[in-house]
Coordinates of C-alpha atoms and ligand atoms in Angstrom, one line a residue:
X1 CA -2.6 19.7 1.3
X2 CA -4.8 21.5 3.9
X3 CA -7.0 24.1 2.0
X4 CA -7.2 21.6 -0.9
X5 CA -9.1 23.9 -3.4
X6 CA -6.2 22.5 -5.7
X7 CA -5.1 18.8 -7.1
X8 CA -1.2 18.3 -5.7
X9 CA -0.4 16.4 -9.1
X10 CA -2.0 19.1 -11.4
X11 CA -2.6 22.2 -10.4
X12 CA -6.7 22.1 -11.3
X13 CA -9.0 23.6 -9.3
X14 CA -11.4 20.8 -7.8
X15 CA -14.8 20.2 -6.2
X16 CA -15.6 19.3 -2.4
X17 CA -14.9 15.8 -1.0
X18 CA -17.0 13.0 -2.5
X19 CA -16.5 11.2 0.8
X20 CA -15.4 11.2 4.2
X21 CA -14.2 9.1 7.1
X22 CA -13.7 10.8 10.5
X23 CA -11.1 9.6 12.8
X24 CA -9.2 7.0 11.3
X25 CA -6.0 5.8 13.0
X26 CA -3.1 7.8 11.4
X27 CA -0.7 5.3 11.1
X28 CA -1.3 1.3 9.9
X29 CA 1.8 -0.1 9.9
X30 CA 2.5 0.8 13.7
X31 CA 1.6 -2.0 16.4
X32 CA 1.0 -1.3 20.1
X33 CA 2.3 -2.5 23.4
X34 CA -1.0 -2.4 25.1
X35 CA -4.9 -2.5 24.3
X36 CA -4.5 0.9 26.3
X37 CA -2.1 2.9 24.1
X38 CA -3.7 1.1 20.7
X39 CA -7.1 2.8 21.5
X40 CA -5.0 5.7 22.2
X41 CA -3.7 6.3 18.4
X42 CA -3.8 9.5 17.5
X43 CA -6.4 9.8 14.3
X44 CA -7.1 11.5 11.7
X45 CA -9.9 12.8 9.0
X46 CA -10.0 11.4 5.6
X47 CA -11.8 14.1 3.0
X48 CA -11.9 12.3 -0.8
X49 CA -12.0 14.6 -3.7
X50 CA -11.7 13.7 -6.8
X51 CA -9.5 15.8 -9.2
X52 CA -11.9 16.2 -12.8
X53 CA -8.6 17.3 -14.6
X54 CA -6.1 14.5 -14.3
X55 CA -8.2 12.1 -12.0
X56 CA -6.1 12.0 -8.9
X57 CA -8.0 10.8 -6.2
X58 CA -6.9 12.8 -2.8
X59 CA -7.4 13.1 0.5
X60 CA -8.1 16.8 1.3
X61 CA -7.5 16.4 5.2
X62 CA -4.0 15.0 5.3
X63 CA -1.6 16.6 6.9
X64 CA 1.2 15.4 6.5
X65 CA 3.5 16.7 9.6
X66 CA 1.2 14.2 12.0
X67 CA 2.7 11.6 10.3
X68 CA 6.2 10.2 11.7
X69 CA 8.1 7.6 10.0
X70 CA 9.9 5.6 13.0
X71 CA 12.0 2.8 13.6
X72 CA 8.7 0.9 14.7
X73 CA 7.2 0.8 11.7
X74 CA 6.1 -2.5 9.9
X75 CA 4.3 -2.8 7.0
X76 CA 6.3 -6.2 5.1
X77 CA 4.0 -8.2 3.3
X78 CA 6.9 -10.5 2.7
X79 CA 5.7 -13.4 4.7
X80 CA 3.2 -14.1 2.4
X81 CA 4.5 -16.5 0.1
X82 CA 2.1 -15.0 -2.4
X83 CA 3.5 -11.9 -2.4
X84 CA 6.7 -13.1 -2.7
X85 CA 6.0 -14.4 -5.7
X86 CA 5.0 -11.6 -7.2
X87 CA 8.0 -9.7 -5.9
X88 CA 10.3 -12.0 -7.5
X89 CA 8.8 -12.3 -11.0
X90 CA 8.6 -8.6 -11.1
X91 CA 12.1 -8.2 -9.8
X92 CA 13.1 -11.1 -12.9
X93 CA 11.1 -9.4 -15.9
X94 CA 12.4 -5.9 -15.0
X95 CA 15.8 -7.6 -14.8
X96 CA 15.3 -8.9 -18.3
X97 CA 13.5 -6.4 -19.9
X98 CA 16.2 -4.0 -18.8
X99 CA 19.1 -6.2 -19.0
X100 CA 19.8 -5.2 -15.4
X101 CA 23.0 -7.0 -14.5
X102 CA 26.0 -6.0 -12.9
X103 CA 24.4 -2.6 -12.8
X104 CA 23.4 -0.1 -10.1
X105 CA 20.0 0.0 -7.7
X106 CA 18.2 2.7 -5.7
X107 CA 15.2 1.6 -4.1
X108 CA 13.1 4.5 -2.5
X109 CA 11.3 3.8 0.2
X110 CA 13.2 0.2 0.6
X111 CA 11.6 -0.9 4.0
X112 CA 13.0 -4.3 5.1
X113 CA 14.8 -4.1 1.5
X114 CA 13.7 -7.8 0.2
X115 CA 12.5 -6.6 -2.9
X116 CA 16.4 -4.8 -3.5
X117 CA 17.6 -8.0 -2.3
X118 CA 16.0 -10.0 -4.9
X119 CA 16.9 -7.3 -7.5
X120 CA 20.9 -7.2 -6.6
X121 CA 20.4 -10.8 -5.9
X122 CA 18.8 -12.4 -8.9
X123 CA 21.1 -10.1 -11.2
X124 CA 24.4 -9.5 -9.5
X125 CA 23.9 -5.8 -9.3
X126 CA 24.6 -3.5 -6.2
X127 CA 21.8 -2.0 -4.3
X128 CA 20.8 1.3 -2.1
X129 CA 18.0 1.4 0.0
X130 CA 16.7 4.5 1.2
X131 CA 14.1 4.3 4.4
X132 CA 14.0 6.6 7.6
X133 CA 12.9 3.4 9.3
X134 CA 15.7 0.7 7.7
X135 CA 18.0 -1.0 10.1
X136 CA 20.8 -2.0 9.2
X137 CA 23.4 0.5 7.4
X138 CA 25.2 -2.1 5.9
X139 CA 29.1 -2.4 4.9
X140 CA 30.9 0.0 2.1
X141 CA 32.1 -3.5 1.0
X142 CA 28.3 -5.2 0.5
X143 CA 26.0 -5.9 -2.2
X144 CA 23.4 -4.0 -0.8
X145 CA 23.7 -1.0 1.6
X146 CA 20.7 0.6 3.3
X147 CA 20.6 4.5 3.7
X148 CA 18.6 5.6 6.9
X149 CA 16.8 8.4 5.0
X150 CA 14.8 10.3 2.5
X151 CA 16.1 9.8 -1.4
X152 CA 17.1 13.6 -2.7
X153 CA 18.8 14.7 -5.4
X154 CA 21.5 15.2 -3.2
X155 CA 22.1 11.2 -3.6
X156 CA 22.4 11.6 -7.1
X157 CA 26.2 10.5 -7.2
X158 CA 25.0 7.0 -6.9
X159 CA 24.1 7.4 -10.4
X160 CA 21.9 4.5 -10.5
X161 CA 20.9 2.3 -13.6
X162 CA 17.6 1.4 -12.0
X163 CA 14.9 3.6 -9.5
X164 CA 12.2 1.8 -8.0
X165 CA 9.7 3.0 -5.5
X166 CA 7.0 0.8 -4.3
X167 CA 4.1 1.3 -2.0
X168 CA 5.3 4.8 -1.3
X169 CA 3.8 7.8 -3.5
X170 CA 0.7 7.2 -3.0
X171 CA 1.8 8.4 0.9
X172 CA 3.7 11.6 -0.8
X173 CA 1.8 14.9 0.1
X174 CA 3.9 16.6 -2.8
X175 CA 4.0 14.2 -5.5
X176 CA 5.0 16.8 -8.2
X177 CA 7.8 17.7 -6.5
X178 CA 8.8 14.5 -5.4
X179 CA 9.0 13.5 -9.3
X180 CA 10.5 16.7 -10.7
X181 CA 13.6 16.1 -8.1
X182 CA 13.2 12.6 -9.0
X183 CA 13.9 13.9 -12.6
X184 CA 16.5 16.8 -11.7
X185 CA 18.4 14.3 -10.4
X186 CA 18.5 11.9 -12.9
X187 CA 20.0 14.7 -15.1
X188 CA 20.9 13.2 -18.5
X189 CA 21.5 10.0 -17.4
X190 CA 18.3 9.2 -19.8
X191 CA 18.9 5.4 -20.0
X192 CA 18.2 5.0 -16.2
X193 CA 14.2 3.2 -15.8
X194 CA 12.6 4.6 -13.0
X195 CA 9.5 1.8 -11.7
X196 CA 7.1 2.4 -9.4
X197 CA 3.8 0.5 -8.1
X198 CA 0.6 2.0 -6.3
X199 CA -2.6 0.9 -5.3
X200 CA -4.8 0.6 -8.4
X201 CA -8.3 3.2 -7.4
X202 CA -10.3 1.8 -10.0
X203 CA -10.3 -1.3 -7.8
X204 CA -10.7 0.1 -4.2
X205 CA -13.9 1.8 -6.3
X206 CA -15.0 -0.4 -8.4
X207 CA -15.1 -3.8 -5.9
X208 CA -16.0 -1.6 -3.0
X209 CA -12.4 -2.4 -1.5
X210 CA -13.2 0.5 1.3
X211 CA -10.9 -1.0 3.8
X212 CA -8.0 -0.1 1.6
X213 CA -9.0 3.7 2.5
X214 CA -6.1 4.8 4.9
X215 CA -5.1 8.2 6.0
X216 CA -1.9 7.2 5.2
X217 CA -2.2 7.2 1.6
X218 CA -2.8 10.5 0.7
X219 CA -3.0 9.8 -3.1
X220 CA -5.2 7.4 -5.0
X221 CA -4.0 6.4 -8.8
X222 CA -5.6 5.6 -11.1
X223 CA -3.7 4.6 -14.6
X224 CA -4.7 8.1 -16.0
X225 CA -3.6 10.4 -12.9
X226 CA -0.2 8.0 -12.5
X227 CA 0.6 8.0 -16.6
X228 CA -0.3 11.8 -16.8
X229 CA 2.4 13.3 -13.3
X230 CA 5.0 11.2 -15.2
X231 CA 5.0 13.0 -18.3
X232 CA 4.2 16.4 -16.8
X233 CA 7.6 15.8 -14.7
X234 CA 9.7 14.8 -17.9
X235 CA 9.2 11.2 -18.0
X236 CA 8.2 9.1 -21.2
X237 CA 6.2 5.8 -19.8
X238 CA 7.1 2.6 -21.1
X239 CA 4.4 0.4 -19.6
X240 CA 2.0 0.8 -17.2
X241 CA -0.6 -1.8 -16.2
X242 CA -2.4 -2.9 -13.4
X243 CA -1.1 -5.9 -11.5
X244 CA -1.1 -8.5 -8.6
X245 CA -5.2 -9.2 -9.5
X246 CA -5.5 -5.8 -10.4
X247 CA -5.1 -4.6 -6.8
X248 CA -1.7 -2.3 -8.2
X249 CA -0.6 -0.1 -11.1
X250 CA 2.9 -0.6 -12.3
X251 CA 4.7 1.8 -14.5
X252 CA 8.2 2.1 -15.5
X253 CA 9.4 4.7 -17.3
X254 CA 12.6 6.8 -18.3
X255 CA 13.8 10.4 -18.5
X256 CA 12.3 12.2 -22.3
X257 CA 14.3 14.1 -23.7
X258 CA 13.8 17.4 -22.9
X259 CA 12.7 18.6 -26.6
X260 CA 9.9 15.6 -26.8
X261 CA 6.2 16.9 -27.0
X262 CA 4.2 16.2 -23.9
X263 CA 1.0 15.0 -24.3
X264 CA -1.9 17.0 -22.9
X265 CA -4.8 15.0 -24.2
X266 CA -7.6 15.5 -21.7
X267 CA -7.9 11.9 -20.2
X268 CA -11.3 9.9 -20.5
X269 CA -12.7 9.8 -16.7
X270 CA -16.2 9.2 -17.2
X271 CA -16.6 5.7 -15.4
X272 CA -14.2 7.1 -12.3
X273 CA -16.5 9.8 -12.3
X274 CA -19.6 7.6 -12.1
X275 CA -17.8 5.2 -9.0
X276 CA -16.9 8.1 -7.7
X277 CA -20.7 9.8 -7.5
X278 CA -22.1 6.6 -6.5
X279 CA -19.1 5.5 -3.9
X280 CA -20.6 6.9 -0.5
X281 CA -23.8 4.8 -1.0
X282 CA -22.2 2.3 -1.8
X283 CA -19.9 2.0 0.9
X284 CA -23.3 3.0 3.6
X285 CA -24.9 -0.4 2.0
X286 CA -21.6 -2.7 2.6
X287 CA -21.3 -0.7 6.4
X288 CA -25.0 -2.1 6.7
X289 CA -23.7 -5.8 5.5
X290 CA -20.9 -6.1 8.0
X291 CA -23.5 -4.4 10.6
X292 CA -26.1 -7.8 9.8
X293 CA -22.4 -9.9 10.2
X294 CA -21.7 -8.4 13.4
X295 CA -25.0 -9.3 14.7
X296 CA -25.0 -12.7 13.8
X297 CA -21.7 -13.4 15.4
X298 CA -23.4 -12.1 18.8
X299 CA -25.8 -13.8 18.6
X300 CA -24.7 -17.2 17.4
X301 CA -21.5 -16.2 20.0
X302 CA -19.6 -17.6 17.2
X303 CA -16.0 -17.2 17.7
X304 CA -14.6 -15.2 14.9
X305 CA -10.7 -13.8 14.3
X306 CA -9.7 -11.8 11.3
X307 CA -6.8 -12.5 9.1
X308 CA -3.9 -10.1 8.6
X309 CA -3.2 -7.1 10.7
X310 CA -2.9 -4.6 8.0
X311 CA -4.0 -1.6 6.6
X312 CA -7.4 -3.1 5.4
X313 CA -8.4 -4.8 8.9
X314 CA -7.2 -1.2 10.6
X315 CA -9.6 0.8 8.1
X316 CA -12.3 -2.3 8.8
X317 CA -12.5 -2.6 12.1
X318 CA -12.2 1.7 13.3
X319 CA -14.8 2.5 10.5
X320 CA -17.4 -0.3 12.4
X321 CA -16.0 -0.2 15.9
X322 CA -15.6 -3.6 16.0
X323 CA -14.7 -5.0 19.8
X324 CA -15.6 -8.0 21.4
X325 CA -17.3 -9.2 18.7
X326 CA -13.6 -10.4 16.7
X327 CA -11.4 -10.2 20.2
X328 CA -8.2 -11.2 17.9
X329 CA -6.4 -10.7 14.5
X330 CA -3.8 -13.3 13.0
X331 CA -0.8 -12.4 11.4
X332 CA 1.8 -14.3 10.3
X333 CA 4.8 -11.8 10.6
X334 CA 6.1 -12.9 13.9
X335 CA 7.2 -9.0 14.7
X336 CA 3.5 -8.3 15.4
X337 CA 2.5 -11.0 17.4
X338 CA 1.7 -9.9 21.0
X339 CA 0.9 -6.5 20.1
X340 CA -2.0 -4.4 19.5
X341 CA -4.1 -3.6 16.6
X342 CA -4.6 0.4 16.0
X343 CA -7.5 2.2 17.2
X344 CA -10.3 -0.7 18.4
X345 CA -7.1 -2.6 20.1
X346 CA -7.6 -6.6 19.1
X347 CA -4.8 -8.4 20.1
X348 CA -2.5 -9.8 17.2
X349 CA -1.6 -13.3 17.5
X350 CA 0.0 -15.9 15.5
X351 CA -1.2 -18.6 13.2
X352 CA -0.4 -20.7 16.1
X353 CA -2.9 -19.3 18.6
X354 CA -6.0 -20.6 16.3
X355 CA -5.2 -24.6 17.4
X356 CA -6.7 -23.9 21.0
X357 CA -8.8 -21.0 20.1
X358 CA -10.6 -23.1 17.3
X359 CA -12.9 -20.2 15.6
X360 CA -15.7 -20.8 13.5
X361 CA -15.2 -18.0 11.4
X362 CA -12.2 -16.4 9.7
X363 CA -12.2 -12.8 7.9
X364 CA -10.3 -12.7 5.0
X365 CA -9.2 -9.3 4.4
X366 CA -7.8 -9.7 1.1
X367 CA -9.2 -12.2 -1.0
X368 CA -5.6 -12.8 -2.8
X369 CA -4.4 -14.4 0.4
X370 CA -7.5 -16.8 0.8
X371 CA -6.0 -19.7 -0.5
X372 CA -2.5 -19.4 1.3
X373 CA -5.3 -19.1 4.5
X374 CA -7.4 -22.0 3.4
X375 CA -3.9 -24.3 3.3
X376 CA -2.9 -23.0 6.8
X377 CA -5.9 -23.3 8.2
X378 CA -5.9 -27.1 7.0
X379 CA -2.1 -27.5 8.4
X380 CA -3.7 -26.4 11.5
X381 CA -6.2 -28.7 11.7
X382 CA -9.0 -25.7 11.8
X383 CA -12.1 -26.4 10.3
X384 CA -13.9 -22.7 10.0
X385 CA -15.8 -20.7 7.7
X386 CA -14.0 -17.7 5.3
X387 CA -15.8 -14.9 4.9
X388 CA -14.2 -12.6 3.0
X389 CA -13.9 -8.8 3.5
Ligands
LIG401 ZN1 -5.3 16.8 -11.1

């Protein structure tokens, strides 16, 4: 992408970046041994354009050889019973809607591989997961086998009924390409439904969600950009709609036929165009709100933790060097505890830690979670304020 005088989904010529965030740890989902190596992270810039042709929003400095998928990585939101949730009823309606039993799944970009679990689980079909950072291979014999490595067309032969990819092209440098072989290797299998789910833009512009702004997504959807690389890659879309309280797009589709008319109707991007023109002030005036937060907590010496060391606390806490100020982040994936948090180097500690710490204050990252927080909180017997992010 470097250069970036052209949109990687379209092809269109596009303008200069609409806004920018130097130095942002490169990768969230990577935890560090030592407040040391954490403020070591490498970084990177982030350069937003938007694309006036298609309305792909993308970041103009990626680069995407700095970027190493390892072993280390962890980035499961399964322990959020939330989450599950929505996992499983989407895993049930696509099972229904599809009448996907006894068939055959490839998920793309599988991770732990609960949501291909719940998919070969909940209708007795047999899954692969693809990840260059899964761990176990798994048995010939088993329902659901994990693949240490990219999806190609040269894993065609598993000739699957279903394709999902969640969470993972909006990190693809090359989306066009990444679809077309998608498509090449689907062949004329024409019935197979290929799903996938992104972060929803509109959102992350509209409610000022700025934290969600990572250098590891590369791409920003909205439901015009995702609907309109699906067809230009020979795909008809079925549905396509935001979910999870708006915060994702959703769209499953299927091969068209090769003689079907795509659609080139210029899409309507006038109010992404104004969030986009109005975004960097925007973001300068919430800066300035968390800057007034920040203050308070020193001077009250308030003791205040965040909740959920993720992507949006990362983005959060590098783009306002916070420090001392919130000394520790709680996370309930037991894999993280002990470690430390990317770039400003809070230590990441379990729900359990808050019954002697007792803070006063607890940052909600995302405000989805804040009930699940509230009832933990009350389990704990902690009595402190939420502010959300
Ligand atoms: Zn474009």
């Amino acid at each position: 992408m470097a250069g970036g005088e052209f949109c990687p989904a379209c092809g269109a010529a596009v303008p200069g970046p609409f806004f920018r965030l130097p130095d942002a740890p490169l990768h969230v989902g990577v935890q560090w041994p030592t407040a040391e190596a954490a403020r070591q992270c490498p970084r990177g810039d982030i350069d937003l354009v938007l694309c006036p042709t298609c309305g792909l929003i993308f970041n103009r400095a990626f680069d995407p050889a700095r970027l190493e998928y390892a072993g280390q990585y962890d980035n499961s939101l399964f322990f959020s019973p939330r989450y599950r949730q929505f996992a499983r009823e989407t895993a049930e309606r696509l099972i229904d809607r599809y009448s996907l039993r006894g068939k055959t799944v490839v998920e793309i970009g599988c991770g732990k591989g609960d949501f291909l679990r719940l998919l070969c689980e909940a209708g007795d079909n047999r899954g692969f997961g693809f990840d260059p950072t899964c761990e176990a291979e798994g048995d010939p014999g088993e329902r659901v086998q994990f693949i240490r490595d990219y999806y190609s067309p040269a894993y065609a032969r598993y000739a699957p009924d279903l394709i999902c990819c969640r969470q993972v092209f909006e990190h693809v440098p090359t989306p066009r390409t990444f679809l077309a072989d998608l498509r090449a290797g689907v062949g004329d299998r024409t019935q197979t439904i290929v799903y996938f789910d992104v972060p929803n833009v509109r959102i992350i512009l509209r409610d000022l969600h700025v934290w969600s702004i990572i250098y590891e997504h590369c791409l920003y959807f909205s439901a015009e950009s995702l609907a309109a690389i699906f067809q230009a890659c020979g795909f008809e879309v079925l549905h396509l709609q935001e979910c999870f309280d708006g915060q994702y797009l959703e769209v499953e589709a299927r091969p068209a036929a090769l003689t079907q008319a795509r659609r080139t109707e210029a899409p309507d991007l006038d109010d992404l165009t104004a969030s986009v023109a109005s975004f960097a002030q925007r973001f300068d005036e919430c800066r300035r709100r968390w800057e007034e937060r920040l203050e308070t907590i020193e001077r009250t010496g308030a003791r205040a933790v965040a909740w959920g060391a993720g992507a949006r606390t990362i983005g959060l806490f590098n783009a306002l060097d916070i420090g001392a100020q919130i000394p520790y982040v709680v996370d309930i994936n037991p894999r993280k505890h002990g470690t430390y948090l990317a770039g400003s180097a809070q230590q990441i500690v379990g729900p359990a830690f808050l019954r002697e710490y007792r803070p006063a204050l607890v940052v909600v990252m995302n405000e989805v979670y804040q009930e699940e927080i509230r009832s933990q909180l009350r389990d704990l017997g902690v009595e402190a304020e939420l502010w959300c992010a």
